Amino acid sequence: MIKHNMVDLVSQYSKIKGEIDNAIMNVIAEASFINGPAVKTFQKSFEEYLNVKHVIPCANGTDALQVALMALDLKPDDEIITTSFTFIATVEVIGLLKLTPVLVDVHPDTFNIDPEAVERAITAKTKAIIPVHLFGQSADIHAIIKIAQKHNLYIIEDTAQAIGADFTCPETGKTKKIGTFGHIGCTSFFPSKNLGAFGDGGAIFTNNDDLAEKMKMIVNHGMTVRYYHDEIGVNSRLDSIQAAILDIKLEYLDDYTKARQEAAAYYNNAFADHPKITTPVTGASTTHVFHQYTLVLNDVDREGLMQHLADKGIASAIYYPVPLHLQKAYLDPRYKEGDFPITERLSKSVISLPIHTELTPEIQKEITDAVLEFVDK
Ligand SMILES: *Cc1c(COP(=O)(O)O)cnc(C)c1O
């Protein structure tokens, strides 16, 4: 029996049950399930939180990425550069739209896309870069913006795992929420994400008025005026119940982030300077909101450790066990094993421990003791 899961959404909910239940009942009482007032309210709150001009709520994070790409007027075979170490959704949408994903390796410390590798991968067909802010910290968005400007490329930020993280521009010293640096930012409200709904949800954000107009149309069947369709669109809406829940949870997001950071600090301390464990490295200029707490193991039997933890009722997970270029559905003659050595090494040596808003030092001690017992034996 697992007692300590990767997340604890039940305890999190129990603390704000009254507020949440009320909000849900209000939507039901109004029967305004689609595009109701709650959606507009959340949209405004989220625009304010992110300090961005436009938020376009949508049905999930994968749709957010797809709609962002659809808004860029790309042609089949245009190339989109992204990381080889991410959740599948990032490349899935590129493939669905018949665009060509161009993968590049990551930085070994931060696990985030390597800007130098991005620059080397640019060709005449390259149209956009999708940096993923993996596990809760910003990719080197400053370097990526420089490259995009130089080569006239779009940037779509995949902020599904890092909502609320800040990045400070090393040149201007100005701090902004990540996801608001590129042309378009995308996020997910999947329940286990840092800002999680009670079902699926997502959002797209931009400071560009034209892109915002276009994406608002695309999420709603490409419709300008009711039943007049100017674009091929999709049906991708955030439903009102989810919006009402998210509007409440958004008020707690910074507290949730703090709880995650404190939990990460506990782990970091327990594993500090261990020869077989590398704790997460936070990149320059970014904060880390610890969507995942991911260790790199050195000369440790990972499967054995996971079994040892499971035997003690502790969950653990591998994000991600198979690099994108080795996934069956994405096998491609352009790529072979060995092409992305850092990603390949990470996929064999990372392990993620439970991290969420409800951890206590007592629970964390159980977890770190169990890890060290196995690693040191
Ligand atoms: C969760 C996630 C997505 C997709 O979000 P969904 O809401 O599940 O569709 C996209 N990219 C990354 C990096 C994610 O972690």
Coordinates of C-alpha atoms and ligand atoms in Angstrom, one line a residue:
M1 CA 0.0 0.0 0.0
I2 CA 1.4 3.4 -1.0
K3 CA 0.9 5.9 1.8
H4 CA 2.9 8.7 0.3
N5 CA 1.8 9.4 -3.2
M6 CA 3.5 11.8 -5.8
V7 CA 0.7 14.3 -5.0
D8 CA -1.9 14.7 -2.3
L9 CA -4.8 16.5 -3.9
V10 CA -7.3 15.2 -1.3
S11 CA -5.6 17.0 1.6
Q12 CA -5.1 20.1 -0.5
Y13 CA -8.8 20.2 -1.3
S14 CA -9.9 19.6 2.3
K15 CA -8.3 22.9 3.3
I16 CA -10.3 25.0 0.9
K17 CA -13.4 22.7 0.6
G18 CA -15.9 25.4 1.7
E19 CA -14.8 27.9 -0.9
I20 CA -14.5 25.4 -3.7
D21 CA -17.8 23.7 -3.1
N22 CA -19.6 27.1 -3.0
A23 CA -18.0 28.1 -6.3
I24 CA -19.0 24.9 -8.0
M25 CA -22.6 25.2 -6.6
N26 CA -22.8 28.7 -8.0
V27 CA -22.0 27.6 -11.5
I28 CA -24.5 24.8 -11.2
A29 CA -27.2 27.2 -9.9
E30 CA -26.6 29.5 -12.9
A31 CA -26.3 26.6 -15.3
S32 CA -23.7 28.6 -17.1
F33 CA -21.5 25.6 -17.9
I34 CA -19.8 26.8 -21.1
N35 CA -18.3 30.3 -21.4
G36 CA -20.1 31.4 -18.3
P37 CA -19.1 34.4 -16.2
A38 CA -16.7 32.2 -14.2
V39 CA -14.5 31.8 -17.3
K40 CA -14.3 35.5 -17.9
T41 CA -13.5 36.1 -14.2
F42 CA -10.7 33.6 -14.1
Q43 CA -9.3 34.9 -17.4
K44 CA -9.0 38.4 -15.9
S45 CA -7.5 37.1 -12.7
F46 CA -4.9 35.0 -14.6
E47 CA -4.0 38.0 -16.9
E48 CA -3.4 40.0 -13.8
Y49 CA -1.4 37.3 -12.1
L50 CA 0.8 36.8 -15.1
N51 CA 0.9 40.5 -16.0
V52 CA 0.0 39.6 -19.6
K53 CA -2.4 41.3 -22.0
H54 CA -4.4 38.3 -23.1
V55 CA -5.2 34.9 -21.6
I56 CA -7.2 32.5 -23.7
P57 CA -8.6 29.7 -21.6
C58 CA -8.8 26.3 -23.4
A59 CA -9.6 22.7 -22.8
N60 CA -6.1 21.4 -21.9
G61 CA -2.4 22.1 -22.2
T62 CA -2.0 20.0 -25.3
D63 CA -4.7 22.0 -27.1
A64 CA -3.0 25.2 -25.9
L65 CA 0.2 24.1 -27.8
Q66 CA -1.7 23.0 -30.8
V67 CA -3.7 26.3 -31.0
A68 CA -0.6 28.3 -30.6
L69 CA 1.0 26.5 -33.6
M70 CA -2.2 26.9 -35.6
A71 CA -2.1 30.6 -35.1
L72 CA 1.3 31.0 -36.8
D73 CA 0.3 30.3 -40.4
L74 CA 2.9 27.5 -40.9
K75 CA 3.2 25.2 -43.9
P76 CA 3.6 21.5 -43.9
D77 CA 7.3 20.6 -43.3
D78 CA 8.1 23.8 -41.6
E79 CA 10.5 23.0 -38.8
I80 CA 9.8 23.5 -35.1
I81 CA 12.8 23.1 -32.7
T82 CA 12.1 21.6 -29.3
T83 CA 13.7 19.5 -26.6
S84 CA 14.3 15.8 -26.7
F85 CA 13.5 15.5 -23.0
T86 CA 9.9 16.5 -22.3
F87 CA 6.4 15.1 -22.0
I88 CA 5.1 13.8 -25.3
A89 CA 2.4 16.5 -25.8
T90 CA 5.1 19.0 -27.0
V91 CA 6.0 17.0 -30.1
E92 CA 2.6 15.4 -30.5
V93 CA 1.0 18.6 -31.7
I94 CA 3.9 19.3 -34.1
G95 CA 3.3 15.9 -35.7
L96 CA -0.5 16.3 -35.8
L97 CA -0.2 19.5 -37.8
K98 CA 2.2 17.9 -40.2
L99 CA 5.1 20.1 -39.2
T100 CA 8.5 18.7 -38.6
P101 CA 9.8 18.4 -35.1
V102 CA 13.5 19.1 -34.8
L103 CA 14.8 17.8 -31.5
V104 CA 17.8 19.1 -29.6
D105 CA 19.5 17.9 -26.5
V106 CA 19.3 19.5 -23.0
H107 CA 21.6 20.9 -20.4
P108 CA 22.8 18.2 -18.0
D109 CA 22.2 20.3 -14.9
T110 CA 18.9 21.9 -15.5
F111 CA 17.4 19.3 -17.9
N112 CA 16.2 22.2 -20.1
I113 CA 16.8 22.8 -23.8
D114 CA 20.4 23.8 -24.7
P115 CA 20.3 27.2 -26.5
E116 CA 23.6 26.4 -28.4
A117 CA 22.1 23.2 -29.7
V118 CA 19.0 25.2 -30.7
E119 CA 21.1 27.5 -32.8
R120 CA 23.0 24.7 -34.5
A121 CA 19.7 23.1 -35.5
I122 CA 18.3 26.1 -37.3
T123 CA 17.8 25.7 -41.1
A124 CA 16.0 27.7 -43.8
K125 CA 12.8 25.8 -42.8
T126 CA 12.9 26.6 -39.1
K127 CA 9.9 28.7 -38.1
A128 CA 9.6 28.4 -34.3
I129 CA 11.2 27.2 -31.1
I130 CA 9.2 25.5 -28.3
P131 CA 11.3 25.7 -25.1
V132 CA 9.8 23.6 -22.3
H133 CA 10.3 24.9 -18.8
L134 CA 10.8 21.4 -17.4
F135 CA 10.0 20.3 -13.9
G136 CA 9.3 23.9 -12.7
Q137 CA 12.1 26.2 -13.8
S138 CA 12.7 28.4 -16.8
A139 CA 14.8 27.3 -19.7
D140 CA 17.4 29.9 -20.6
I141 CA 14.8 32.0 -22.2
H142 CA 17.1 35.0 -22.5
A143 CA 19.5 33.1 -24.8
I144 CA 16.5 31.6 -26.7
I145 CA 15.0 35.1 -27.3
K146 CA 18.3 36.3 -28.7
I147 CA 18.5 33.4 -31.1
A148 CA 14.9 33.8 -32.2
Q149 CA 15.4 37.5 -32.9
K150 CA 18.5 36.9 -34.9
H151 CA 16.8 34.3 -37.1
N152 CA 13.3 35.8 -37.0
L153 CA 11.6 32.8 -35.3
Y154 CA 8.6 32.5 -33.2
I155 CA 8.8 31.3 -29.6
I156 CA 6.1 29.3 -28.0
E157 CA 6.8 28.6 -24.3
D158 CA 5.5 25.3 -22.9
T159 CA 4.9 26.4 -19.3
A160 CA 2.7 23.4 -18.3
Q161 CA 5.1 22.5 -15.5
A162 CA 6.3 25.9 -14.3
I163 CA 3.4 28.2 -13.9
G164 CA 4.3 30.9 -11.4
A165 CA 8.1 30.7 -11.9
D166 CA 9.9 34.0 -12.5
F167 CA 12.7 34.8 -14.8
T168 CA 14.9 37.9 -14.4
C169 CA 16.5 39.2 -17.6
P170 CA 20.2 39.4 -17.0
E171 CA 20.5 42.5 -19.2
T172 CA 17.6 44.7 -17.9
G173 CA 17.2 43.1 -14.5
K174 CA 13.5 43.0 -15.1
T175 CA 11.6 40.1 -13.6
K176 CA 8.5 38.6 -15.3
K177 CA 6.5 35.4 -15.1
I178 CA 7.8 32.7 -17.4
G179 CA 5.4 32.0 -20.3
T180 CA 5.2 35.8 -21.0
F181 CA 8.6 36.2 -22.7
G182 CA 7.9 34.5 -26.0
H183 CA 5.2 35.3 -28.6
I184 CA 2.9 32.8 -27.0
G185 CA 2.9 30.9 -23.6
C186 CA 0.9 27.7 -23.0
T187 CA 0.0 26.0 -19.8
S188 CA -2.0 23.1 -18.4
F189 CA -4.4 22.8 -15.5
F190 CA -4.2 19.0 -15.3
P191 CA -5.1 18.2 -11.7
S192 CA -1.5 17.4 -10.7
K193 CA 0.0 20.5 -12.2
N194 CA 1.0 23.3 -9.9
L195 CA -2.3 25.1 -10.6
G196 CA -4.5 22.1 -11.0
A197 CA -8.2 22.0 -11.9
F198 CA -10.6 19.2 -11.0
G199 CA -10.4 17.8 -14.5
D200 CA -8.8 19.0 -17.7
G201 CA -8.0 22.6 -18.5
G202 CA -5.4 24.8 -20.1
A203 CA -4.6 28.3 -21.2
I204 CA -2.7 30.3 -23.8
F205 CA -1.3 33.7 -23.2
T206 CA 0.2 36.5 -25.3
N207 CA 0.9 40.2 -25.4
N208 CA 0.3 40.2 -29.1
D209 CA -3.2 41.5 -30.1
D210 CA -3.3 39.9 -33.5
L211 CA -2.2 36.5 -32.2
A212 CA -4.7 36.8 -29.4
E213 CA -7.6 37.6 -31.8
K214 CA -6.6 34.7 -34.0
M215 CA -6.3 32.2 -31.1
K216 CA -9.7 33.2 -29.6
M217 CA -11.2 32.4 -32.9
I218 CA -9.3 29.1 -33.3
V219 CA -10.4 27.7 -29.9
N220 CA -14.0 28.4 -30.9
H221 CA -14.3 26.7 -34.3
G222 CA -12.6 29.5 -36.1
M223 CA -15.7 31.6 -35.6
T224 CA -15.7 35.4 -35.7
V225 CA -19.4 36.1 -35.7
R226 CA -21.7 33.3 -34.7
Y227 CA -21.8 30.7 -37.5
Y228 CA -19.3 32.7 -39.7
H229 CA -16.0 30.8 -39.7
D230 CA -12.9 32.6 -41.0
E231 CA -10.3 29.9 -40.0
I232 CA -10.3 26.2 -39.5
G233 CA -10.5 25.9 -35.7
V234 CA -11.1 23.4 -33.0
N235 CA -13.5 23.1 -30.1
S236 CA -11.3 23.8 -27.0
R237 CA -13.0 25.4 -24.1
L238 CA -12.3 25.6 -20.4
D239 CA -15.6 24.8 -18.7
S240 CA -17.1 27.1 -16.2
I241 CA -16.8 24.7 -13.2
Q242 CA -13.1 24.3 -13.8
A243 CA -12.7 28.1 -14.2
A244 CA -14.5 28.8 -10.9
I245 CA -12.2 26.3 -9.1
L246 CA -9.1 27.7 -10.8
D247 CA -10.0 31.2 -9.8
I248 CA -10.0 30.2 -6.2
K249 CA -6.9 28.1 -6.4
L250 CA -5.0 30.9 -8.2
E251 CA -5.2 32.9 -4.9
Y252 CA -3.3 30.1 -3.2
L253 CA -0.8 29.5 -6.0
D254 CA 2.1 31.5 -4.5
D255 CA 1.6 29.7 -1.1
Y256 CA 1.5 26.4 -3.0
T257 CA 4.8 27.3 -4.7
K258 CA 6.3 28.2 -1.3
A259 CA 5.3 24.9 0.1
R260 CA 6.9 23.1 -2.8
Q261 CA 10.1 25.1 -2.5
E262 CA 10.3 24.3 1.2
A263 CA 9.8 20.7 0.6
A264 CA 12.6 20.8 -2.1
A265 CA 14.9 22.6 0.4
Y266 CA 14.3 19.7 2.9
Y267 CA 15.2 17.1 0.3
N268 CA 18.2 19.1 -0.9
N269 CA 19.5 19.3 2.6
A270 CA 19.1 15.6 3.3
F271 CA 20.9 14.6 0.1
A272 CA 23.5 17.4 0.1
D273 CA 26.9 16.3 -1.1
H274 CA 26.0 12.7 -1.4
P275 CA 28.3 11.1 -3.9
K276 CA 25.6 9.0 -5.5
I277 CA 22.8 11.6 -5.6
T278 CA 22.7 14.9 -7.6
T279 CA 20.0 17.2 -6.3
P280 CA 18.2 19.6 -8.6
V281 CA 20.2 22.5 -9.9
T282 CA 18.3 25.8 -10.4
G283 CA 19.5 27.7 -13.4
A284 CA 20.7 31.3 -13.4
S285 CA 18.0 34.0 -13.4
T286 CA 15.1 31.7 -12.8
T287 CA 13.1 30.7 -9.7
H288 CA 12.1 27.0 -9.4
V289 CA 8.5 26.1 -8.6
F290 CA 9.3 22.3 -8.3
H291 CA 6.5 20.7 -10.3
Q292 CA 8.8 17.7 -9.9
Y293 CA 11.7 17.1 -7.5
T294 CA 14.1 15.1 -9.6
L295 CA 17.3 13.5 -8.6
V296 CA 20.1 12.1 -10.8
L297 CA 21.4 8.8 -9.5
N298 CA 25.0 7.9 -10.0
D299 CA 25.7 4.2 -9.8
V300 CA 22.5 3.3 -8.0
D301 CA 20.1 0.4 -9.0
R302 CA 17.2 2.6 -9.9
E303 CA 14.6 -0.2 -10.2
G304 CA 15.8 -1.6 -6.9
L305 CA 15.4 1.8 -5.2
M306 CA 11.9 2.3 -6.6
Q307 CA 10.9 -1.2 -5.3
H308 CA 12.5 -0.4 -1.9
L309 CA 10.5 2.8 -1.7
A310 CA 7.3 1.1 -2.8
D311 CA 7.8 -1.6 -0.1
K312 CA 7.8 1.2 2.4
G313 CA 4.7 2.8 1.0
I314 CA 6.5 5.6 -0.8
A315 CA 5.8 6.4 -4.4
S316 CA 8.4 7.5 -6.9
A317 CA 8.4 8.0 -10.7
I318 CA 10.6 8.3 -13.8
Y319 CA 10.1 11.4 -15.9
Y320 CA 10.8 10.4 -18.6
P321 CA 11.9 6.8 -19.2
V322 CA 12.1 7.0 -23.0
P323 CA 13.5 10.0 -24.9
L324 CA 11.2 11.3 -27.6
H325 CA 13.4 10.2 -30.5
L326 CA 13.3 6.6 -29.2
Q327 CA 9.5 6.5 -28.7
K328 CA 7.9 4.0 -31.1
A329 CA 5.4 6.5 -32.6
Y330 CA 8.1 9.1 -33.2
L331 CA 10.9 6.9 -34.7
D332 CA 12.4 8.8 -37.5
P333 CA 15.3 8.0 -39.9
R334 CA 16.8 11.4 -39.0
Y335 CA 17.5 10.2 -35.5
K336 CA 19.1 7.1 -33.8
E337 CA 20.1 6.0 -30.4
G338 CA 23.1 8.1 -29.3
D339 CA 22.1 11.3 -31.0
F340 CA 21.0 13.0 -27.7
P341 CA 23.5 11.6 -25.2
I342 CA 22.4 13.9 -22.3
T343 CA 18.7 13.1 -22.7
E344 CA 19.5 9.4 -23.0
R345 CA 21.7 9.4 -19.9
L346 CA 19.1 11.3 -17.9
S347 CA 16.3 9.0 -19.0
K348 CA 18.3 6.1 -17.4
S349 CA 19.4 7.9 -14.2
V350 CA 16.6 10.3 -13.0
I351 CA 14.1 9.5 -10.3
S352 CA 11.4 11.9 -9.0
L353 CA 10.2 11.8 -5.4
P354 CA 6.8 12.9 -4.0
I355 CA 6.6 16.7 -4.1
H356 CA 3.4 18.6 -3.4
T357 CA 1.8 21.2 -1.2
E358 CA 1.0 18.9 1.7
L359 CA 4.3 17.4 2.7
T360 CA 5.5 17.6 6.3
P361 CA 9.0 17.2 7.6
E362 CA 7.9 14.0 9.2
I363 CA 6.8 12.5 5.9
Q364 CA 9.9 13.8 4.2
K365 CA 12.1 12.3 6.8
E366 CA 10.5 8.9 6.1
I367 CA 11.2 9.4 2.4
T368 CA 14.8 10.6 2.7
D369 CA 15.6 7.9 5.3
A370 CA 14.2 5.2 2.9
V371 CA 16.2 6.6 0.0
L372 CA 19.5 6.8 1.9
E373 CA 19.0 3.4 3.5
F374 CA 19.0 1.8 0.0
V375 CA 21.6 4.0 -1.6
D376 CA 24.1 3.7 1.3
K377 CA 23.7 0.0 1.8
Ligands
LIG1 C1 1.2 18.3 -18.8 C2 2.0 18.8 -19.9 C3 1.4 19.1 -21.2 C4 0.0 18.8 -21.6 O1 -1.0 19.2 -20.7 P1 -2.4 18.5 -20.7 O2 -3.3 19.5 -20.0 O3 -2.3 17.2 -20.0 O4 -2.9 18.3 -22.1 C5 2.2 19.7 -22.1 N1 3.6 19.8 -21.9 C6 4.1 19.5 -20.8 C7 5.6 19.7 -20.6 C8 3.4 18.9 -19.7 O5 4.0 18.6 -18.6

